PDB file of C-alpha atoms in Angstrom:
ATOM      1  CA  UNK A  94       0.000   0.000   0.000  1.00  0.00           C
ATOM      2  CA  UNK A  95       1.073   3.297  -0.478  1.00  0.00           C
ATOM      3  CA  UNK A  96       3.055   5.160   1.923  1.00  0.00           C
ATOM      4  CA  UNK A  97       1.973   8.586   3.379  1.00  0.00           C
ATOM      5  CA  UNK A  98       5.578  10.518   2.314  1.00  0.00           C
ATOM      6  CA  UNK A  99       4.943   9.557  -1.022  1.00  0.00           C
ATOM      7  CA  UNK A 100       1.627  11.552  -2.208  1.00  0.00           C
ATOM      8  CA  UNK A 101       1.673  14.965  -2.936  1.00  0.00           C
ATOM      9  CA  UNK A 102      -0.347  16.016   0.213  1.00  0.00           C
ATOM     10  CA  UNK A 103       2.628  15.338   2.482  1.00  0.00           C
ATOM     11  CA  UNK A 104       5.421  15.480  -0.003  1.00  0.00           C
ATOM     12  CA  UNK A 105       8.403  17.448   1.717  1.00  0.00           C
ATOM     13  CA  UNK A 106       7.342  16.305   5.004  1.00  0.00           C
ATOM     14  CA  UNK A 107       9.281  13.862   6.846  1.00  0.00           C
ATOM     15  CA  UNK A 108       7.770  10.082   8.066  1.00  0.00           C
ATOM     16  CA  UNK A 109       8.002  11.265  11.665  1.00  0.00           C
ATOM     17  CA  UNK A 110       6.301  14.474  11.119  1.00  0.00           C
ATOM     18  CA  UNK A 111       3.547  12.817   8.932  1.00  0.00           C
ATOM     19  CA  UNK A 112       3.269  10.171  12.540  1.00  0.00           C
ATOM     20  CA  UNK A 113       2.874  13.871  14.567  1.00  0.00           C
ATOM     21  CA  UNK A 114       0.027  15.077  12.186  1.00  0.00           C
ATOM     22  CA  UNK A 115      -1.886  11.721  12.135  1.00  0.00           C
ATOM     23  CA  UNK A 116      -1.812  11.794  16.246  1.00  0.00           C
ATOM     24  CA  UNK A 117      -3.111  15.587  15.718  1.00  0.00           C
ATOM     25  CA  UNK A 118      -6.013  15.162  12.828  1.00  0.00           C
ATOM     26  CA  UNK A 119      -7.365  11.482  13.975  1.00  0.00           C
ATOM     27  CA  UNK A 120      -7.536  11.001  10.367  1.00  0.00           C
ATOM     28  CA  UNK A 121      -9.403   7.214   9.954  1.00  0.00           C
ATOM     29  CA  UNK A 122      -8.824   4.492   6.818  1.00  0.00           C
ATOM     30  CA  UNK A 123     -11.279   2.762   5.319  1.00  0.00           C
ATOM     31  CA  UNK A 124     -11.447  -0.189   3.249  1.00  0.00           C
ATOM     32  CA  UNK A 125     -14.446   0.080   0.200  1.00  0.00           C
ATOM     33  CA  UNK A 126     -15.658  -2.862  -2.012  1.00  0.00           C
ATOM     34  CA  UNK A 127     -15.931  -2.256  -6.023  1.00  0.00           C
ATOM     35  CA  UNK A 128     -18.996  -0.176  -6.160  1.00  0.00           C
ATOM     36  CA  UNK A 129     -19.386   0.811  -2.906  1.00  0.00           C
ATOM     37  CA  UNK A 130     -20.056   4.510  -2.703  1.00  0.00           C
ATOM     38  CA  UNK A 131     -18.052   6.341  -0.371  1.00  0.00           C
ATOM     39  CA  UNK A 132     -20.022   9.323  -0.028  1.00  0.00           C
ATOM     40  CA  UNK A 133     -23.533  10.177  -1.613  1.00  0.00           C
ATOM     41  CA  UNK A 134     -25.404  13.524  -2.990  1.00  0.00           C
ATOM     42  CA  UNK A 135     -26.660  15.338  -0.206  1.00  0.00           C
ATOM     43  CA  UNK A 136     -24.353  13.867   2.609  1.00  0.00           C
ATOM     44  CA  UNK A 137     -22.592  16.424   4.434  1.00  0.00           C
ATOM     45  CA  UNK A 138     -18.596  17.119   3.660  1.00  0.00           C
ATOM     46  CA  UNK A 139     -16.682  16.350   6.485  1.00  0.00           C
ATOM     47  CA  UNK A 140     -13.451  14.935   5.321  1.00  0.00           C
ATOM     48  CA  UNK A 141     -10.771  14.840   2.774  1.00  0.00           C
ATOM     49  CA  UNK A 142     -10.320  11.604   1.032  1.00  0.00           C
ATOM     50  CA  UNK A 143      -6.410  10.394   0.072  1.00  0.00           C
ATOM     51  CA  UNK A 144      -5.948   7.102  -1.704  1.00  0.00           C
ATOM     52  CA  UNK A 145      -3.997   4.691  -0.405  1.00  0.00           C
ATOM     53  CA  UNK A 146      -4.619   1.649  -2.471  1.00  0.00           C
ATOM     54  CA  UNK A 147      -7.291   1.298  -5.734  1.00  0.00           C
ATOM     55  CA  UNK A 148      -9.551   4.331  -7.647  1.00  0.00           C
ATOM     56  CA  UNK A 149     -12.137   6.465  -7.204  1.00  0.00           C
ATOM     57  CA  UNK A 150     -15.280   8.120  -9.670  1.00  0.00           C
ATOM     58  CA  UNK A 151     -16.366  11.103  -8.944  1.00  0.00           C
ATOM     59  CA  UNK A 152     -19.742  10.902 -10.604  1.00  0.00           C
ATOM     60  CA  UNK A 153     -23.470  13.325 -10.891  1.00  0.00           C
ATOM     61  CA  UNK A 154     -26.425  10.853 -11.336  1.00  0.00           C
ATOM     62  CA  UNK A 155     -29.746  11.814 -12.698  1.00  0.00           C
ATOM     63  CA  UNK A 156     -33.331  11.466 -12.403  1.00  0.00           C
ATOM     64  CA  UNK A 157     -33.225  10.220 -15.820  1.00  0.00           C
ATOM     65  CA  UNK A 158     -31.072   7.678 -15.144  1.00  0.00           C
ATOM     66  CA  UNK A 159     -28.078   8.726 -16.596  1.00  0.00           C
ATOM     67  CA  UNK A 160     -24.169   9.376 -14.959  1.00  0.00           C
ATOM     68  CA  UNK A 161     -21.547  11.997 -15.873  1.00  0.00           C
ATOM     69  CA  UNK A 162     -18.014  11.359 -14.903  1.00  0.00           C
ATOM     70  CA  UNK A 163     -16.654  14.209 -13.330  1.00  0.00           C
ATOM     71  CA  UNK A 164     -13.447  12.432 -12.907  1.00  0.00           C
ATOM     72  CA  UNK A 165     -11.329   9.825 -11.903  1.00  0.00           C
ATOM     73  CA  UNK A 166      -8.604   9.513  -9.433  1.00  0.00           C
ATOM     74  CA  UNK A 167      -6.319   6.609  -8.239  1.00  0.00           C
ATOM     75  CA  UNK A 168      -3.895   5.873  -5.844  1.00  0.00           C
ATOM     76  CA  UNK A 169      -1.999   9.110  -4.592  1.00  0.00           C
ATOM     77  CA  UNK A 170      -4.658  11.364  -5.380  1.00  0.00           C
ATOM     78  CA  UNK A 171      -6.856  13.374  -3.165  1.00  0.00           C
ATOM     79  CA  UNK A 172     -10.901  13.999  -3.600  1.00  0.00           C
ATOM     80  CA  UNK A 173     -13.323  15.787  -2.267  1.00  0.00           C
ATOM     81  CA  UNK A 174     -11.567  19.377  -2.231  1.00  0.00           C
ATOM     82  CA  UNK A 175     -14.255  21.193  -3.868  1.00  0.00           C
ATOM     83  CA  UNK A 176     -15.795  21.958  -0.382  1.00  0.00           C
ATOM     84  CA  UNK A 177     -12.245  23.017   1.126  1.00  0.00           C
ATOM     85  CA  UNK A 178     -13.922  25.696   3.279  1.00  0.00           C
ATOM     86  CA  UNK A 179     -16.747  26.015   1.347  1.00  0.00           C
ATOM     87  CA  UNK A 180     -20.237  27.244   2.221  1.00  0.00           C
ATOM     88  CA  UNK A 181     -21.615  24.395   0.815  1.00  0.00           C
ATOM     89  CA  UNK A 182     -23.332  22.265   3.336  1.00  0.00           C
ATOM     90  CA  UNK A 183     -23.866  18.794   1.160  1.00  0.00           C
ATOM     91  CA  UNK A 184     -22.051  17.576  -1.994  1.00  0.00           C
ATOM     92  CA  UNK A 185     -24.114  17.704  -4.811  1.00  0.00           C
ATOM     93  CA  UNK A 186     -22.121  14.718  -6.338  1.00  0.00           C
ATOM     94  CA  UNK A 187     -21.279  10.791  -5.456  1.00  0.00           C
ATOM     95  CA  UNK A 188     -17.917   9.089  -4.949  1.00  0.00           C
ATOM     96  CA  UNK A 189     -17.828   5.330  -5.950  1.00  0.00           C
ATOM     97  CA  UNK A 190     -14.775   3.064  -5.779  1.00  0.00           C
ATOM     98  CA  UNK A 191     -14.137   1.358  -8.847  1.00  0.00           C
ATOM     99  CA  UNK A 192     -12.323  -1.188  -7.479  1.00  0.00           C
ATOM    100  CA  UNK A 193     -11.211  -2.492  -3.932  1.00  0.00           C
ATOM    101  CA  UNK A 194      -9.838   0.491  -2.556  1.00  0.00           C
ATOM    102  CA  UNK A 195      -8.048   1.814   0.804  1.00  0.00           C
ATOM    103  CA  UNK A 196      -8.620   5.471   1.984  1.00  0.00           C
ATOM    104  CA  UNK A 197      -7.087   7.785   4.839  1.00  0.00           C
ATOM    105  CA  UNK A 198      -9.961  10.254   6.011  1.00  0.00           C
ATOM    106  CA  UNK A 199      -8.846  13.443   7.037  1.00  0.00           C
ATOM    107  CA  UNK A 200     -11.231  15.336   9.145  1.00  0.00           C
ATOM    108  CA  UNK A 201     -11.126  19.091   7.319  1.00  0.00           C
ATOM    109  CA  UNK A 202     -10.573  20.843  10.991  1.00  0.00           C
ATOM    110  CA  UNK A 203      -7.683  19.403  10.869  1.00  0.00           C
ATOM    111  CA  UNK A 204      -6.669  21.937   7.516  1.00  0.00           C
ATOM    112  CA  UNK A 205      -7.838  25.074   9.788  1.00  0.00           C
ATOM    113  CA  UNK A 206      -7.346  24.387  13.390  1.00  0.00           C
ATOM    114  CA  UNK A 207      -3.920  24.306  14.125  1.00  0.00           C
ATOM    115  CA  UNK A 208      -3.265  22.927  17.301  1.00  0.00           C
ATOM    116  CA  UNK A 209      -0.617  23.833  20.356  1.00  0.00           C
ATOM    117  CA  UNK A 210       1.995  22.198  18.119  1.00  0.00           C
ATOM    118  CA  UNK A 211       1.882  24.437  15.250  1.00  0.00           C
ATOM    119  CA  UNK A 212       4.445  23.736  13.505  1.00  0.00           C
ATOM    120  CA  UNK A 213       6.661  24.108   9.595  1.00  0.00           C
ATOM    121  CA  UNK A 214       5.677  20.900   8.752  1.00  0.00           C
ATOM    122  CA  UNK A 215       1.522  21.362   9.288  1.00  0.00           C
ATOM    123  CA  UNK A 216       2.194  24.787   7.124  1.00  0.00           C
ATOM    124  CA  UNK A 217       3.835  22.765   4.442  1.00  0.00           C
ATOM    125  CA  UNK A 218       0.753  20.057   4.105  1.00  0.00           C
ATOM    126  CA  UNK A 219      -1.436  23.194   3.696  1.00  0.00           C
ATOM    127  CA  UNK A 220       0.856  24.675   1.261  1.00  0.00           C
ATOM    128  CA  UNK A 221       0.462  21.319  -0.792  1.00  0.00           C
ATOM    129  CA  UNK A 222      -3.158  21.205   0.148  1.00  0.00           C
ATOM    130  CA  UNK A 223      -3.335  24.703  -2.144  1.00  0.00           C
ATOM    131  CA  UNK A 224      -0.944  23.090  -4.821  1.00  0.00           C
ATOM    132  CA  UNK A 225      -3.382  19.932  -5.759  1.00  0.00           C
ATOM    133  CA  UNK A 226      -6.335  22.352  -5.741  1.00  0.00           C
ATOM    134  CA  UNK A 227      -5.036  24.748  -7.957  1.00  0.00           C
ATOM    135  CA  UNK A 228      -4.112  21.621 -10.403  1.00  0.00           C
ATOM    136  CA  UNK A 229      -7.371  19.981 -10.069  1.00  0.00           C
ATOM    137  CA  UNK A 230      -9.092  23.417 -11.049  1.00  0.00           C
ATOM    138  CA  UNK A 231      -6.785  23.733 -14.159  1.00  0.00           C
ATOM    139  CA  UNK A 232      -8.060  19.914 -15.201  1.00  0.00           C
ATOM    140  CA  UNK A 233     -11.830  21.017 -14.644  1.00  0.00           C
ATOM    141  CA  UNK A 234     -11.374  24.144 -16.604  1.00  0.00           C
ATOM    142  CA  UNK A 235      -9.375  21.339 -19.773  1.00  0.00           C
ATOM    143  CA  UNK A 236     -12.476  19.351 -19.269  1.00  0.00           C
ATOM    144  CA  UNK A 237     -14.940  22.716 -19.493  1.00  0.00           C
ATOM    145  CA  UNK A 238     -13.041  23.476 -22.739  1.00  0.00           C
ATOM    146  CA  UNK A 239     -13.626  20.254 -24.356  1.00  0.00           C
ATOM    147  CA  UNK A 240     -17.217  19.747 -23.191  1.00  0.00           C
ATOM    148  CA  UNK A 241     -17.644  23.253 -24.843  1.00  0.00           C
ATOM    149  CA  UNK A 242     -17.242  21.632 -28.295  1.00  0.00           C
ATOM    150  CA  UNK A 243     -20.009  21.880 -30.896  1.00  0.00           C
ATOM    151  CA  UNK A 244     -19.325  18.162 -32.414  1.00  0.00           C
ATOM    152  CA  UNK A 245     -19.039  14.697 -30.835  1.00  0.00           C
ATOM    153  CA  UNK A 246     -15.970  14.292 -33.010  1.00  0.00           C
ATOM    154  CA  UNK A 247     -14.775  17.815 -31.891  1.00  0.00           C
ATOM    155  CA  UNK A 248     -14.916  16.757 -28.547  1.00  0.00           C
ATOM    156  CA  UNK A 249     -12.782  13.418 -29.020  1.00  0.00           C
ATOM    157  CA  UNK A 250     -10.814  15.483 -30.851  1.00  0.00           C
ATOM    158  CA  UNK A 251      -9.959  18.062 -28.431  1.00  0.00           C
ATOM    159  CA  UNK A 252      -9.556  14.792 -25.506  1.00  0.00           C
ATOM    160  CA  UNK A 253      -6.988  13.240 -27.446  1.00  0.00           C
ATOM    161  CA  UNK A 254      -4.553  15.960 -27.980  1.00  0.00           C
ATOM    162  CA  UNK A 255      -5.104  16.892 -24.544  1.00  0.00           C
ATOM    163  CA  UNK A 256      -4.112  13.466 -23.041  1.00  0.00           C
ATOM    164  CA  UNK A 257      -1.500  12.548 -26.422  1.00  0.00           C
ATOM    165  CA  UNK A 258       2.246  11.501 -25.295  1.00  0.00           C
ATOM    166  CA  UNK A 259       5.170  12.994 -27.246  1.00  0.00           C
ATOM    167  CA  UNK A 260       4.697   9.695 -29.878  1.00  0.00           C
ATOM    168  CA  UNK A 261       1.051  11.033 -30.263  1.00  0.00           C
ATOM    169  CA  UNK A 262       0.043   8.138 -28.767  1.00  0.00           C
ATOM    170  CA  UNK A 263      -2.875   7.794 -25.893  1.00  0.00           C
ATOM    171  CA  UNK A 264      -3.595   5.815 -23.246  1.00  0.00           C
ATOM    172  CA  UNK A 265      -6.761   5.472 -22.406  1.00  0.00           C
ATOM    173  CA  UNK A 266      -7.735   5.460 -18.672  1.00  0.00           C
ATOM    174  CA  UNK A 267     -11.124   4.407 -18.780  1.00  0.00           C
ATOM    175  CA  UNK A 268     -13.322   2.439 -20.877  1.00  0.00           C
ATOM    176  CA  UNK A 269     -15.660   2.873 -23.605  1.00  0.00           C
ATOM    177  CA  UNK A 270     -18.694   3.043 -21.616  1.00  0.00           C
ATOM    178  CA  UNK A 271     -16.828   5.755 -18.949  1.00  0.00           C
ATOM    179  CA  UNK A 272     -15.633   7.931 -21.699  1.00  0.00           C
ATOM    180  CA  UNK A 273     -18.362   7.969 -23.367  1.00  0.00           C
ATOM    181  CA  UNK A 274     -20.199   9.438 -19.960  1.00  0.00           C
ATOM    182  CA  UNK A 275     -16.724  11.499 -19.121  1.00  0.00           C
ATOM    183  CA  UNK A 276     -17.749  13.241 -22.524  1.00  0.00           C
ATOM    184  CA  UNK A 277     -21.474  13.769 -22.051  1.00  0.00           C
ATOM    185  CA  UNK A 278     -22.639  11.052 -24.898  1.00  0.00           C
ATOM    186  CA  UNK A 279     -23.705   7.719 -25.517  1.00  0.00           C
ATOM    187  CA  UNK A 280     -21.675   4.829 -25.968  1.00  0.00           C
ATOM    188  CA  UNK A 281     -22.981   3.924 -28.845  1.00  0.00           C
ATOM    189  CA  UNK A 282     -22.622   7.114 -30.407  1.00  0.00           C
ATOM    190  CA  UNK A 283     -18.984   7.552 -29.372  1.00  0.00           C
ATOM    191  CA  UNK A 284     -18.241   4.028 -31.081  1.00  0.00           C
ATOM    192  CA  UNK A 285     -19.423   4.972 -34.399  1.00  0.00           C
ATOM    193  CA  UNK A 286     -17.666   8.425 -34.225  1.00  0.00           C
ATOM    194  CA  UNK A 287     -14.463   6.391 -33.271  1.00  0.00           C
ATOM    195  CA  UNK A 288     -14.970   4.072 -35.524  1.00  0.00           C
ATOM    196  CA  UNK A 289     -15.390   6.852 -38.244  1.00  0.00           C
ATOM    197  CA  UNK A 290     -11.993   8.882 -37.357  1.00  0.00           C
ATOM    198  CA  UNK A 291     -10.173   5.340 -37.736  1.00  0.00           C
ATOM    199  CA  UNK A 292     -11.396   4.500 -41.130  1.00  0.00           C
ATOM    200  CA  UNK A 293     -10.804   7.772 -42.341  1.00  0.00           C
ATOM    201  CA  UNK A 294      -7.036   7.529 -41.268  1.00  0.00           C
ATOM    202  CA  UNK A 295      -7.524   9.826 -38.166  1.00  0.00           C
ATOM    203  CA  UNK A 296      -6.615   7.340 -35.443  1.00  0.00           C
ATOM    204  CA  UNK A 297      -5.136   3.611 -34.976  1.00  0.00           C
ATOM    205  CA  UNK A 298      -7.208   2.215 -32.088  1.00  0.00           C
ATOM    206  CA  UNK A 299      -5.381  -0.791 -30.089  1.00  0.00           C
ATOM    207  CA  UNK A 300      -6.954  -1.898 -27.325  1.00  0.00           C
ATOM    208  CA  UNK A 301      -6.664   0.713 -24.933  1.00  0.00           C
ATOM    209  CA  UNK A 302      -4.537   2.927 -26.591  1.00  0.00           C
ATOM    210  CA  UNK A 303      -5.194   5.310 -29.064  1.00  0.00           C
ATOM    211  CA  UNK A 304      -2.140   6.321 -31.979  1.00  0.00           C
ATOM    212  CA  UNK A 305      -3.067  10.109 -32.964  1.00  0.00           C
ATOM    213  CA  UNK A 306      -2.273   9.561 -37.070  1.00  0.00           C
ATOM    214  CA  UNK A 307      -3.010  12.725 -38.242  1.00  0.00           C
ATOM    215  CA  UNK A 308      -2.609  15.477 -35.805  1.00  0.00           C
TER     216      UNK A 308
END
């Protein structure tokens, strides 16, 4: 499992100071099953989630039935940040794990009440606190930009030059059916458009990588 000193929420921070701040926060882990939500609409935010082992969806359900993928995060990663002193009283999205997954709870007092110990190393969590949430909200603004496009093919488009290596080449982190929801469409429709952009020389698709062709 992964260790504490190696995410970016305590990265610069030594083991035995990360042992100080767990003793301070009471942060709690928790094991989750594949599909087990973690957290549901309308529950009310009282921690921040770091993964320790497995992934998590960050996903808005709808009367109708239908799921958008906000995003997805894995081991390492933090969630739930969007109500980092917020006035917002209950999430208005789920978190599901999409696989067996480990997660460290930290209670978000912790983040704001600074105990009799106050010291360089609880400044520096906070500092990297501010450092993942200014990243995430540069990935939700990539994701507003490509969501903004007027075409399905636009849109897949736009995604894989966003996510293309230097060989032009794209892994894809999620399947069919969770990019087609990741890009508001069906998964029907985002086969044939693939499908389409392949046999027109566009794209190479192999398994779960995409080769960019024709930038």
């Amino acid at each position: 499992m992964l260790e504490l000193r190696q995410t970016e929420l305590f990265k610069n921070i030594t083991q035995e100071n990360i042992i100080k701040m767990m003793m301070c926060t009471r942060a709690i882990t928790k094991e989750y099953e594949a599909g087990q939500y973690i957290f549901r609409e309308e529950d009310k935010p009282e921690y921040l989630y770091l993964i320790l082992r497995g992934s998590v969806a960050v996903v808005k359900d709808f009367a109708s039935g239908r799921q958008d993928i906000l995003y997805l995060t894995s081991e390492g990663s933090v969630f739930g940040e969007e109500f980092f002193k917020s006035d917002q009283t209950r999430y208005w999205f789920d978190a599901v794990a999409k696989e067996k997954t480990v997660l460290l709870l930290l209670p978000w007092k912790f983040f704001f009440d600074f105990c009799s110990n106050a010291c360089e190393h609880h400044q520096q969590v906070n500092k990297n606190m501010l450092e993942i949430m200014s990243e995430k909200n540069f990935y939700m603004t990539k994701k507003a930009h490509i969501l903004s496009s007027t075409t399905l093919r636009e849109k897949i488009s736009v995604w894989l030059v966003e996510n293309a290596k230097g060989d032009d080449t794209v892994e894809l982190p999620m399947n069919r059916e969770q990019m087609a929801s990741y890009l508001g469409v069906t998964r029907p429709s985002l086969s044939r458009e693939l499908m389409k952009m392949q046999k027109e020389n566009l794209i190479l698709i192999e398994k779960n990588k995409v080769k960019i062709l024709n930038l």
